[in-house]
Short mmCIF file of C-alpha atoms and ligand atoms in Angstrom, two decimals:
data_model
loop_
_atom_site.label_atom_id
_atom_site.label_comp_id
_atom_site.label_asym_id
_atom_site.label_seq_id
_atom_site.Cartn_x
_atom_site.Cartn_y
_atom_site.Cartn_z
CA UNK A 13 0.00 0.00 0.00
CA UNK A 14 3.11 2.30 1.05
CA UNK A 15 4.80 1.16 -2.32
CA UNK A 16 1.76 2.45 -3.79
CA UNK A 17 1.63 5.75 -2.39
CA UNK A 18 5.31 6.62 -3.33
CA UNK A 19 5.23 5.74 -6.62
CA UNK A 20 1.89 7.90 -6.58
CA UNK A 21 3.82 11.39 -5.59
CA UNK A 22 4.35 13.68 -8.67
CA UNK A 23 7.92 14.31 -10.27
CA UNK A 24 9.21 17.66 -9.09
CA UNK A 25 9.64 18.43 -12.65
CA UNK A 26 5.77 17.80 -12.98
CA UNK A 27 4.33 19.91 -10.32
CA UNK A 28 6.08 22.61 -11.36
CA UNK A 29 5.03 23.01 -14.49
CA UNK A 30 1.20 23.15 -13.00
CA UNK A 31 0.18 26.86 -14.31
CA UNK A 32 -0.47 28.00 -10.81
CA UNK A 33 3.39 27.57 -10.11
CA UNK A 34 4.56 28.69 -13.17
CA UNK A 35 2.78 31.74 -12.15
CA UNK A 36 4.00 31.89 -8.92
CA UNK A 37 7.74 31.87 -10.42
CA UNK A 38 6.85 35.46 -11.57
CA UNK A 39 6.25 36.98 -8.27
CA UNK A 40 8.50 34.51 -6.12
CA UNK A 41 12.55 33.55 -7.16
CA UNK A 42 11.95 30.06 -9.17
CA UNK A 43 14.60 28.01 -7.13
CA UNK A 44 12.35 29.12 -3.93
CA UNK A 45 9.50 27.73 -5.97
CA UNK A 46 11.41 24.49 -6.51
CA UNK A 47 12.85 24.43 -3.12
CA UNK A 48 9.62 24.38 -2.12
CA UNK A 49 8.16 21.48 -4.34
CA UNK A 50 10.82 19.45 -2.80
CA UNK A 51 10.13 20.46 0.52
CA UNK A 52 6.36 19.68 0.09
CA UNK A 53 7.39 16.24 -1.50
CA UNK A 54 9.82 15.14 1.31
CA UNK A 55 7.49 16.06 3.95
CA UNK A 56 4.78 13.99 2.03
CA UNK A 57 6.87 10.72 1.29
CA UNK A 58 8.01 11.48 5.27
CA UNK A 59 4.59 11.28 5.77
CA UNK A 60 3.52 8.26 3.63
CA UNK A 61 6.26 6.20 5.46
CA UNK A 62 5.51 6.96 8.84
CA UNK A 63 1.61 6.16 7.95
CA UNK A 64 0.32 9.09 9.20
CA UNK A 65 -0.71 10.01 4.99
CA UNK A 66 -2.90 7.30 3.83
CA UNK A 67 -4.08 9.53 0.92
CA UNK A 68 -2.19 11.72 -1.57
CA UNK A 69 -3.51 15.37 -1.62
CA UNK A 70 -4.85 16.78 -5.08
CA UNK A 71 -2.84 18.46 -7.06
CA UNK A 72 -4.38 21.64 -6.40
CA UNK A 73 -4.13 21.31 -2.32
CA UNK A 74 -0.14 20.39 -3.21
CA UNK A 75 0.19 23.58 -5.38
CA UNK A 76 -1.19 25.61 -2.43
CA UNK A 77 1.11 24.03 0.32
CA UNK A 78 4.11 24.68 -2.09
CA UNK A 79 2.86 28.50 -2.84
CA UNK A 80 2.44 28.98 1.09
CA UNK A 81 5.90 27.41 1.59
CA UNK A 82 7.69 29.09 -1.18
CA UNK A 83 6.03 32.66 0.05
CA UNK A 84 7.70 32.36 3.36
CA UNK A 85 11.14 31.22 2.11
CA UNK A 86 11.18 34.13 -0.29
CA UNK A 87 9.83 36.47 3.01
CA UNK A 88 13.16 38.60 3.91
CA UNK A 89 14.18 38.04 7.35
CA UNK A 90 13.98 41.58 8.34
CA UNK A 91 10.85 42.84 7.25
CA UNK A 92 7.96 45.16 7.85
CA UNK A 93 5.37 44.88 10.91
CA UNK A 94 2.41 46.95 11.34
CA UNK A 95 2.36 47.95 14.69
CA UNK A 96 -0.40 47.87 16.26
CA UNK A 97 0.90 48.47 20.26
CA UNK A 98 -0.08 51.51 20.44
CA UNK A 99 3.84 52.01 21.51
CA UNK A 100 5.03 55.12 19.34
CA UNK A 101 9.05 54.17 19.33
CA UNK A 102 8.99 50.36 19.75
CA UNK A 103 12.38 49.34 20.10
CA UNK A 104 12.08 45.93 19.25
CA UNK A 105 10.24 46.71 16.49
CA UNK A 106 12.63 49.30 15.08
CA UNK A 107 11.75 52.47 17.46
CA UNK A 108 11.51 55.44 14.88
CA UNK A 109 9.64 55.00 11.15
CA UNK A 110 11.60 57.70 9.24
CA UNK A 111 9.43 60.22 7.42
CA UNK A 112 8.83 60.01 3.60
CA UNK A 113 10.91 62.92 2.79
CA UNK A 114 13.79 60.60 4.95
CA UNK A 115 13.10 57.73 3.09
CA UNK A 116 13.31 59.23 0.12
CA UNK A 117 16.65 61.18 0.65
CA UNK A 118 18.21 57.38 1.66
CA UNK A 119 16.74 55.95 -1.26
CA UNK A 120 18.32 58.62 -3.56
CA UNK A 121 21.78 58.74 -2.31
CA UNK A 122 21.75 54.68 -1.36
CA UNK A 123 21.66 53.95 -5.31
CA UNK A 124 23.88 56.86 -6.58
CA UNK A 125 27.34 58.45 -5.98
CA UNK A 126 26.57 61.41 -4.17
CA UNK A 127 28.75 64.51 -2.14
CA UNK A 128 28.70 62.75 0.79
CA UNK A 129 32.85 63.09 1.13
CA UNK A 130 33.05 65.77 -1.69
CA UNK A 131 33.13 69.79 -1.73
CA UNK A 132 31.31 70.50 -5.40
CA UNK A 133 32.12 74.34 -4.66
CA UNK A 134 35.58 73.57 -4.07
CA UNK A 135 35.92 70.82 -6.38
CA UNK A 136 37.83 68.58 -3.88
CA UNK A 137 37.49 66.45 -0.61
CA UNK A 138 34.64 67.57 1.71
CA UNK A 139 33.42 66.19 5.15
CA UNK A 140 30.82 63.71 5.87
CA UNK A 141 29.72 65.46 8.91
CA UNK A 142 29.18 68.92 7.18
CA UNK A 143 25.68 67.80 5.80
CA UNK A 144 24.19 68.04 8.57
CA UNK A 145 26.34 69.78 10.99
CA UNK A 146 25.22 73.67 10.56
CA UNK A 147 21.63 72.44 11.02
CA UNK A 148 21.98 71.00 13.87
CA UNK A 149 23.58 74.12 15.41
CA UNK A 150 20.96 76.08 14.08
CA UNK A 151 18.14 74.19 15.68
CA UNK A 152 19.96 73.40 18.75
CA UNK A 153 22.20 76.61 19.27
CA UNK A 154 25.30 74.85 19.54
CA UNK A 155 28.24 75.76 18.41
CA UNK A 156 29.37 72.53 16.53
CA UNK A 157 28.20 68.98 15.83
CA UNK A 158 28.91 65.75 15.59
CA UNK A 159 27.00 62.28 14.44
CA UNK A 160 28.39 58.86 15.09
CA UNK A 161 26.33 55.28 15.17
CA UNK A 162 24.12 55.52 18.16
CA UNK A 163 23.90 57.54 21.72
CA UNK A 164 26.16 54.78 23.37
CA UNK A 165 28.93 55.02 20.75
CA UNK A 166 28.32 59.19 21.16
CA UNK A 167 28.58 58.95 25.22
CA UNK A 168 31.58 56.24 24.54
CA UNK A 169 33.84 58.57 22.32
CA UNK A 170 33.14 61.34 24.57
CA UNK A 171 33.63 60.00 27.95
CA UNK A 172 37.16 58.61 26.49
CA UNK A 173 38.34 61.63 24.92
CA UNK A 174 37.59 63.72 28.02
CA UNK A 175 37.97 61.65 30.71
CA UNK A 176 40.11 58.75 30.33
CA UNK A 177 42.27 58.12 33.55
CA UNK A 178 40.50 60.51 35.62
CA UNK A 179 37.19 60.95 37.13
CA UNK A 180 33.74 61.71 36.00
CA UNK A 181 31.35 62.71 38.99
CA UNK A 182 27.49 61.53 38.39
CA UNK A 183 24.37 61.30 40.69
CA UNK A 184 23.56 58.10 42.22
CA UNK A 185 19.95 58.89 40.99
CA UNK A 186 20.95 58.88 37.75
CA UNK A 187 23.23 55.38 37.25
CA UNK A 188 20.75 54.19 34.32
CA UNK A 189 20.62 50.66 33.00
CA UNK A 190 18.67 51.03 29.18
CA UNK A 191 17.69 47.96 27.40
CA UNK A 192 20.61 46.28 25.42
CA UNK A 193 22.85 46.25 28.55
CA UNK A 194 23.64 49.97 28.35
CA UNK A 195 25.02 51.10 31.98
CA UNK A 196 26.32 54.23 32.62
CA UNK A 197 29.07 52.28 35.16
CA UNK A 198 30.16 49.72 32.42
CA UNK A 199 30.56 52.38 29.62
CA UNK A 200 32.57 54.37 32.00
CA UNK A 201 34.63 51.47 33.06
CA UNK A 202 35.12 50.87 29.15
CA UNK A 203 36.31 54.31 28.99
CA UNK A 204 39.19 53.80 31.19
CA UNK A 205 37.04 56.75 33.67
CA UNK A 206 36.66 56.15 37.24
CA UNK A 207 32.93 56.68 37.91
CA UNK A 208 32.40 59.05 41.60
CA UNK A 209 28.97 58.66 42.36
CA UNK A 210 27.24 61.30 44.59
CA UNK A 211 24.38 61.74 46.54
CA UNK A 212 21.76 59.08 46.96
CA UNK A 213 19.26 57.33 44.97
CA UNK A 214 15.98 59.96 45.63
CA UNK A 215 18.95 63.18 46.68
CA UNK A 216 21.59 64.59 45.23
CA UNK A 217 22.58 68.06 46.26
CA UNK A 218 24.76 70.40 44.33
CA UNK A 219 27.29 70.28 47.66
CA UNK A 220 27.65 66.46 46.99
CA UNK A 221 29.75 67.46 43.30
CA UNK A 222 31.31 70.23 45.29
CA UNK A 223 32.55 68.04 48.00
CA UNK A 224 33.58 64.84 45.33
CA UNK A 225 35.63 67.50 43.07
CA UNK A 226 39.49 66.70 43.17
CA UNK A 227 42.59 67.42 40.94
CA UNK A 228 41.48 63.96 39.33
CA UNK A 229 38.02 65.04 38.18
CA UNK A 230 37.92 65.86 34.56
CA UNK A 231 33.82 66.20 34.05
CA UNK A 232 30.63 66.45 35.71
CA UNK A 233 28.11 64.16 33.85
CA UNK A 234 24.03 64.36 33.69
CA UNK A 235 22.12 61.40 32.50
CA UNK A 236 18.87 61.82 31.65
CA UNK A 237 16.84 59.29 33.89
CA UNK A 238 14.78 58.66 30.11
CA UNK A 239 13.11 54.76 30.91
CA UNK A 240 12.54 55.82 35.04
CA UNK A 241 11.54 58.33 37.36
CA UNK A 242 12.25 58.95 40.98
CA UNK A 243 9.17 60.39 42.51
CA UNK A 244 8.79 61.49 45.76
CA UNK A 245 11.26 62.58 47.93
CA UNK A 246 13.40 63.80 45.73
CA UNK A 247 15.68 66.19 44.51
CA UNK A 248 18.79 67.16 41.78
CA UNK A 249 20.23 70.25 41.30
CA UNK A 250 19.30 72.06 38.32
CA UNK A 251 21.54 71.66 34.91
CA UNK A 252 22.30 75.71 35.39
CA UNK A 253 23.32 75.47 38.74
CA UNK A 254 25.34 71.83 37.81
CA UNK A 255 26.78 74.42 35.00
CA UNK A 256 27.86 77.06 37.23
CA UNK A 257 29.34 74.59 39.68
CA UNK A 258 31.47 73.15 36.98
CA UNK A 259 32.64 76.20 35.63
CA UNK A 260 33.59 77.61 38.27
CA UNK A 261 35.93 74.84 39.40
CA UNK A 262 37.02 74.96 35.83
CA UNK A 263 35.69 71.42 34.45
CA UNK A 264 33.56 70.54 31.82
CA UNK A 265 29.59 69.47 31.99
CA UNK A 266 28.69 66.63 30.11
CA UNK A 267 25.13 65.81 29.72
CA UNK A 268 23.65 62.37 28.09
CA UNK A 269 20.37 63.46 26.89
CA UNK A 270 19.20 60.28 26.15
CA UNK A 271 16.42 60.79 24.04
CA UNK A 272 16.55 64.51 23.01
CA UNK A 273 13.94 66.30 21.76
CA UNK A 274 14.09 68.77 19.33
CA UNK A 275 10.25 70.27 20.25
CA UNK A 276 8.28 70.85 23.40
CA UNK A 277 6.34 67.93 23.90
CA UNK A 278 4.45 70.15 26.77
CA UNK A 279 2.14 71.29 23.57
CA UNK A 280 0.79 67.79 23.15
CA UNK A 281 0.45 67.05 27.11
CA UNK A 282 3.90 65.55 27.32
CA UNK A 283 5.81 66.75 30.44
CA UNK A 284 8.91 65.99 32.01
CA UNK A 285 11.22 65.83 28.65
CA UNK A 286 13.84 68.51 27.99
CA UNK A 287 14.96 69.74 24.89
CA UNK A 288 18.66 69.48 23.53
CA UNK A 289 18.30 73.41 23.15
CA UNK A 290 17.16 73.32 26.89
CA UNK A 291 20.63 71.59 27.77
CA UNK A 292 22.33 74.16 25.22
CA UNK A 293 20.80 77.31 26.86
CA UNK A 294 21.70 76.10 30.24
CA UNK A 295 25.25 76.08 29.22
CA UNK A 296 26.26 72.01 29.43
CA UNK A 297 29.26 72.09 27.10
CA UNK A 298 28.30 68.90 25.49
CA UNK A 299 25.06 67.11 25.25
CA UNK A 300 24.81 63.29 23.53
CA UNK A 301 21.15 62.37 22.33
CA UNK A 302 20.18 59.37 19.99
CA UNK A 303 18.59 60.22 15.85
CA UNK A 304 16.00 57.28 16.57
CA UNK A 305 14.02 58.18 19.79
CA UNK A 306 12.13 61.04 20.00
CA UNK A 307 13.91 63.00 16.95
CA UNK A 308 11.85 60.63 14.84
CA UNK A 309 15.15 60.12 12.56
CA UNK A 310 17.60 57.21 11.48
CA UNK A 311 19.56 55.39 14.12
CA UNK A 312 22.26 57.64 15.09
CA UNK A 313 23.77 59.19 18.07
CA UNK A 314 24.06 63.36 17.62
CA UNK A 315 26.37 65.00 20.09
CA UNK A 316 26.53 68.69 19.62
CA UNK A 317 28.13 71.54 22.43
CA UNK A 318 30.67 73.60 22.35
CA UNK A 319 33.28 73.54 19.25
CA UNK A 320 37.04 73.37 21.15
CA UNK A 321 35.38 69.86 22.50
CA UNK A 322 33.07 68.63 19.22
CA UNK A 323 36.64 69.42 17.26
CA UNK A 324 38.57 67.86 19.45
CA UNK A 325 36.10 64.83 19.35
CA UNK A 326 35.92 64.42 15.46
CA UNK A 327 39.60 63.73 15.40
CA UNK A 328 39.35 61.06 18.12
CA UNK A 329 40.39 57.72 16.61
CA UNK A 330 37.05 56.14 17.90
CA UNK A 331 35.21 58.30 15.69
CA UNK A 332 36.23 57.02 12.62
CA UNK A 333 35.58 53.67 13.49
CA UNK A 334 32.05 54.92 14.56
CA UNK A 335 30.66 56.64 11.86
CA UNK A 336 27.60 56.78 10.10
CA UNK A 337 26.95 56.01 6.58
CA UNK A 338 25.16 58.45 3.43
CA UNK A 339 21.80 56.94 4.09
CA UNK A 340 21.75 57.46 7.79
CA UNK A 341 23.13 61.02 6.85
CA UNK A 342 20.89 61.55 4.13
CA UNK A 343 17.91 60.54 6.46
CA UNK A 344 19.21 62.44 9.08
CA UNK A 345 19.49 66.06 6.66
CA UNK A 346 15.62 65.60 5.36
CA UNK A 347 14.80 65.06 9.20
CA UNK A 348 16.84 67.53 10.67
CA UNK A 349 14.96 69.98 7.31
CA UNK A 350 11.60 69.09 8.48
CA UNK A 351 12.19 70.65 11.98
CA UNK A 352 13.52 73.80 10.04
CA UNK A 353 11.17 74.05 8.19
CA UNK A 354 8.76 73.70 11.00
CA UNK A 355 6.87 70.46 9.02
CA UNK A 356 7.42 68.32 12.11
CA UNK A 357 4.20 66.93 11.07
CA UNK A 358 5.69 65.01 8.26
CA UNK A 359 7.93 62.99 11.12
CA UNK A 360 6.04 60.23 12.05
CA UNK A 361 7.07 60.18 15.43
CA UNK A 362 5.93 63.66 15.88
CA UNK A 363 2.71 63.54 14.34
CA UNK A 364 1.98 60.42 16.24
CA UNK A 365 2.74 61.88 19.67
CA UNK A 366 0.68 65.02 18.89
CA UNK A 367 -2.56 63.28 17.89
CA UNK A 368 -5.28 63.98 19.07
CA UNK A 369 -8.45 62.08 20.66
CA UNK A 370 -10.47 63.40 18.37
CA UNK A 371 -7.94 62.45 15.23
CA UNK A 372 -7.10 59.21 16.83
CA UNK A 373 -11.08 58.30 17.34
CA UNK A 374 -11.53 59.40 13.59
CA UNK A 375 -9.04 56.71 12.58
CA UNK A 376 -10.35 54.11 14.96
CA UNK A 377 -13.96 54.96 13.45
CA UNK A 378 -12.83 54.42 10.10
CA UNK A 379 -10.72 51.34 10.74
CA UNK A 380 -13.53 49.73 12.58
CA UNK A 381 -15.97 50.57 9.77
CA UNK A 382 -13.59 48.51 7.37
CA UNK A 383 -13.50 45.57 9.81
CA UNK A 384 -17.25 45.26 10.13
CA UNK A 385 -17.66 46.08 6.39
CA UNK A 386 -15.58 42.66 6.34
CA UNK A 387 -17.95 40.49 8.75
CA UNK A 388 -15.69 41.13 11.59
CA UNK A 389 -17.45 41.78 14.74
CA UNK A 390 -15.15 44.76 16.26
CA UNK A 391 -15.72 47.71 18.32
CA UNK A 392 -13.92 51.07 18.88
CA UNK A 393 -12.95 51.45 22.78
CA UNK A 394 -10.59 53.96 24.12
CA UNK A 395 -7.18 52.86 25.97
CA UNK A 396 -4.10 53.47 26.83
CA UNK A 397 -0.36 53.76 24.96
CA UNK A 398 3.45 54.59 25.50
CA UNK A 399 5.63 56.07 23.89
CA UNK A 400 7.99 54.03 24.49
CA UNK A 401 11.99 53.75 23.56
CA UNK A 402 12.72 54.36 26.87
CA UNK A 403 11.49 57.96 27.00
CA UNK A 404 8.91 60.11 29.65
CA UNK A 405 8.37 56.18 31.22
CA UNK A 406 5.47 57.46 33.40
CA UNK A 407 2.97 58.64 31.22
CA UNK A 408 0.28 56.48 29.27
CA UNK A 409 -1.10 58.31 26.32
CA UNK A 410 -5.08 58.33 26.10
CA UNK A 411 -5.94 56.54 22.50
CA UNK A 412 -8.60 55.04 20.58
CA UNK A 413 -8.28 51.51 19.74
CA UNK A 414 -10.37 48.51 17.59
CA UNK A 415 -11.17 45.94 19.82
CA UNK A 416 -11.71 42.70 17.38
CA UNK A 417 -14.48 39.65 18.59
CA UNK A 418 -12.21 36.82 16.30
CA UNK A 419 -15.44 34.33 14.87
CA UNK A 420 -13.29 31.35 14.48
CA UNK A 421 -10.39 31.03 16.89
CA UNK A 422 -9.12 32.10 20.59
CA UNK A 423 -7.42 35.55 21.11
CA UNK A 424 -4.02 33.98 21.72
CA UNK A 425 -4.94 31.84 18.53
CA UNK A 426 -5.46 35.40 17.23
CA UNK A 427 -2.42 37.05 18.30
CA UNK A 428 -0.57 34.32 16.93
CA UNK A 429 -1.83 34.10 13.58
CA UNK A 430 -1.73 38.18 13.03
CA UNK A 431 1.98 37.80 14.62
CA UNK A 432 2.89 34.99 12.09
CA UNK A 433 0.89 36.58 8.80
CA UNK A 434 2.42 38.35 6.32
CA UNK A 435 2.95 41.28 6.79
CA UNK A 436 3.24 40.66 10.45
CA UNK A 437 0.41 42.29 12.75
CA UNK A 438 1.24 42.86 16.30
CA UNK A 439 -1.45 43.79 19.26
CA UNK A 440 -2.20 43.05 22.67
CA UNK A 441 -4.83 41.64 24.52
CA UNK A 442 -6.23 43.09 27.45
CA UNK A 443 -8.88 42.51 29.07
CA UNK A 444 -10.52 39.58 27.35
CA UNK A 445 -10.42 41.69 24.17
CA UNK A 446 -7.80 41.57 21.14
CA UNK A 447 -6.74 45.42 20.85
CA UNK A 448 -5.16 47.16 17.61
CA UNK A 449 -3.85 50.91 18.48
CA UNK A 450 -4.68 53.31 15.74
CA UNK A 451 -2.04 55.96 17.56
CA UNK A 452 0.73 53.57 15.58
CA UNK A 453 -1.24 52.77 12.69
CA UNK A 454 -0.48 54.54 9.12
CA UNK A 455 -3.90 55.00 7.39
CA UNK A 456 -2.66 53.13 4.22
CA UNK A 457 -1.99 49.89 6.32
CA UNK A 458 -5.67 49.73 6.91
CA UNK A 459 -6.59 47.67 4.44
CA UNK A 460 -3.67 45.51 5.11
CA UNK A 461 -4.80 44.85 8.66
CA UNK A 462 -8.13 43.87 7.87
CA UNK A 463 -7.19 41.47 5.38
CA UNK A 464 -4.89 40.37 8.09
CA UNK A 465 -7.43 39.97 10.56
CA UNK A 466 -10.18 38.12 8.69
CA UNK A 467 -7.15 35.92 7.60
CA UNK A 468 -6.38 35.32 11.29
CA UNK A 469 -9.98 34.97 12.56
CA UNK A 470 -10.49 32.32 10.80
C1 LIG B 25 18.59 55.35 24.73
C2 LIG B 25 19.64 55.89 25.61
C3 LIG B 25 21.01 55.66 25.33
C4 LIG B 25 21.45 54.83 24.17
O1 LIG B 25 21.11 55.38 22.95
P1 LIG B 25 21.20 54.53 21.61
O2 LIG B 25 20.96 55.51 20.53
O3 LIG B 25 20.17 53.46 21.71
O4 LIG B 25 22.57 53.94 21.55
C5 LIG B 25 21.94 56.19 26.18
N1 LIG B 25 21.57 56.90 27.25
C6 LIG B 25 20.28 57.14 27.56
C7 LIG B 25 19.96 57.96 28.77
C8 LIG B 25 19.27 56.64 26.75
O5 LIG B 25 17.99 56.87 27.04
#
């Protein structure tokens, strides 16, 4: 019966030349078409000998079960989501989207030769850093600026150019651990600095750097406290009177921003997150933020403050082994033009955080009225989001959401198929209800998600 079976299964040769493959071929590399057939076949024969196939498919159900194989091996290992979290900068899933005009600008200089190390005007070598280095000083009011890979290379090649063998003097309220295994004491450890911590966890007083200062301290450093907060009882002295303290004793103020903002978030009910031109203003002689938190840019970390120091930095040996690429700089210039322009409504990031309940129930309304136009039974209910990346940690931003009644399967069944669909949904559940954020949404993934979702229901 066995012997039967196996001499039953189609030729690879055969099944591929079945229309529906051949037409798949167009859309999907042929050897992942073919890998697939083979794939399918194995696992059949597999199948057939183990006797748990008694029955070879039709041709048709094999052609299906090769096209759903072959679709996934052709799938690119990193590849769009749609978030659905309601978390704005996601850093699992990427934290910042770039803005079109980013994306673009990437695009552009990603499949062309382009100025990024050449002076047209002059007709001769230029600098990488020069693209975007006088807007940054213009938005920030710095005197110069630098851009390497990511905040912790930018607080790496700054703690080792300026204090390497000496000491740096930080709050004990502000020794921060960030996802990734980013800790203030390791990086200064790596930096060949000794770390002073003052103060206590909920106090530090301005007399506690006064007191640690010696002929060994090269810096004092502020971290912002971005993914925690000490509440309460608690207390650290200001970054002008940390400035005047440092100047005075003739040493250098060193501030890691963390997530630095280039707008007041206060506008959209945000509090608690300074600006980089806050730190500026205050007189910190160099601040270190990251391009991918709240800046809504490309992964990079921005350090900008006072030029003796930023010059100093940019011929640092670290540097060149941190820097960025053109389409991180490219990104980074249509960004960084947005702000000047005052479009910050074209960075996603920024027009996500400033939404408002009435937008955000507009785009729940809508996306629920696609969702029942399918046959889904779904509701719009309001909730709760972040925004995430390890920035203002205690504040929930109010939202609209869809909450989706699945016909056919369990909400965890749910989750899982919408995680495990292409393209990839991701939600929550809470409270007995399967929950799809429209703060992180993009109106022309709509359709998209409910295809996704009837998909998944099922
Ligand atoms: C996020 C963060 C960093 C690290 O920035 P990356 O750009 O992710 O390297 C460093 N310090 C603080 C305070 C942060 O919040």
């Amino acid at each position: 019966m066995n012997q039967k079976l196996l001499r039953q299964i189609p030729k690879v040769d055969e099944l591929m030349k079945q229309p529906v493959l051949q037409q798949l071929c167009e859309a999907v590399p042929a050897q992942k078409v073919t890998e697939a057939v083979r794939q399918i076949l194995d696992d059949l024969r597999g199948g057939i000998l183990a006797g748990s196939v008694e029955e070879l498919p039709a041709v048709d159900t094999l052609c299906a079960m090769v096209a759903g194989a072959a679709n996934k091996k052709a799938e690119y290992s990193l590849r769009k989501v749609i978030n659905a979290t309601g978390i704005i900068l996601h850093t699992n899933l990427g934290r910042a989207c770039i803005s079109r005009r980013a994306a673009d600008a990437a695009c552009e200089v990603a499949q062309s030769y382009s100025t990024l190390e050449y002076n047209l005007q002059a007709g001769r070598r230029g600098t990488r850093y020069s693209h975007v280095e006088e807007l940054l000083c213009k938005l920030t009011g710095a005197e110069s600026a630098l851009v390497v890979n990511n905040n912790a290379a930018a607080v790496l090649l700054i703690l080792s150019d300026m204090a390497q063998g000496g000491q740096v003097i930080t709050s004990r309220g502000e020794l921060v651990e960030i996802g990734g295994s980013f800790r203030v004491p390791d990086i200064m450890e790596a930096c060949g600095a000794e770390l002073k911590e003052v103060g206590t966890t909920n106090k530090t007083h301005l007399w506690d750097y006064d007191r640690a200062i010696t002929e060994k301290t090269r810096a004092l450093m502020k971290v912002h406290t971005s993914n925690y907060r000490i509440v309460g009882f608690s207390e650290t002295p200001s970054l002008p009177e940390l400035v005047e303290l440092g100047h005075s004793r003739g040493l250098p103020v060193i501030e890691d921003l963390g997530s630095g903002c280039l707008v007041d978030l206060q506008q959209f009910g945000i509090h608690g997150e300074p600006t980089v031109q806050d730190s500026i203003r205050a007189g910190v002689d160099v601040v270190s933020f990251s391009g991918d938190k709240l800046l809504g840019g490309p992964q990079a970390g921005i350090i900008v403050g006072r030029k003796a120091i930023v010059d100093k930095l940019k011929k640092h040996p670290l540097t060149r082994a941190m820097r960025v690429d053109k389409m991180t700089l490219a990104a980074l210039e249509a960004t960084l033009r947005s702000y000047d322009a005052g479009l910050t409504d074209e960075i996603p990031t920024i027009a996500m955080l400033s939404a408002t309940p009435a937008k955000l129930r507009a785009k729940a309304d809508i996306l629920c009225g696609l969702m029942t136009g399918a046959g889904i039974a779904a509701e719009v209910v309001s909730t709760e989001g972040q925004v995430g990346g390890g920035s203002v940690p205690t504040q929930m931003l109010p939202s609209f959401a869809v909450a989706v009644q699945p016909a056919g399967v369990n909400l965890d069944q749910l989750e899982t198929n919408l995680r495990l669909g292409s393209p990839a949904v991701i939600g929550r559940i809470n409270h007995d209800r399967f929950l799809l954020d429209v703060r992180t949404l993009q109106e022309n993934d709509y359709d998209a998600v409910v295809k996704a979702v009837a998909e998944a229901e099922k």
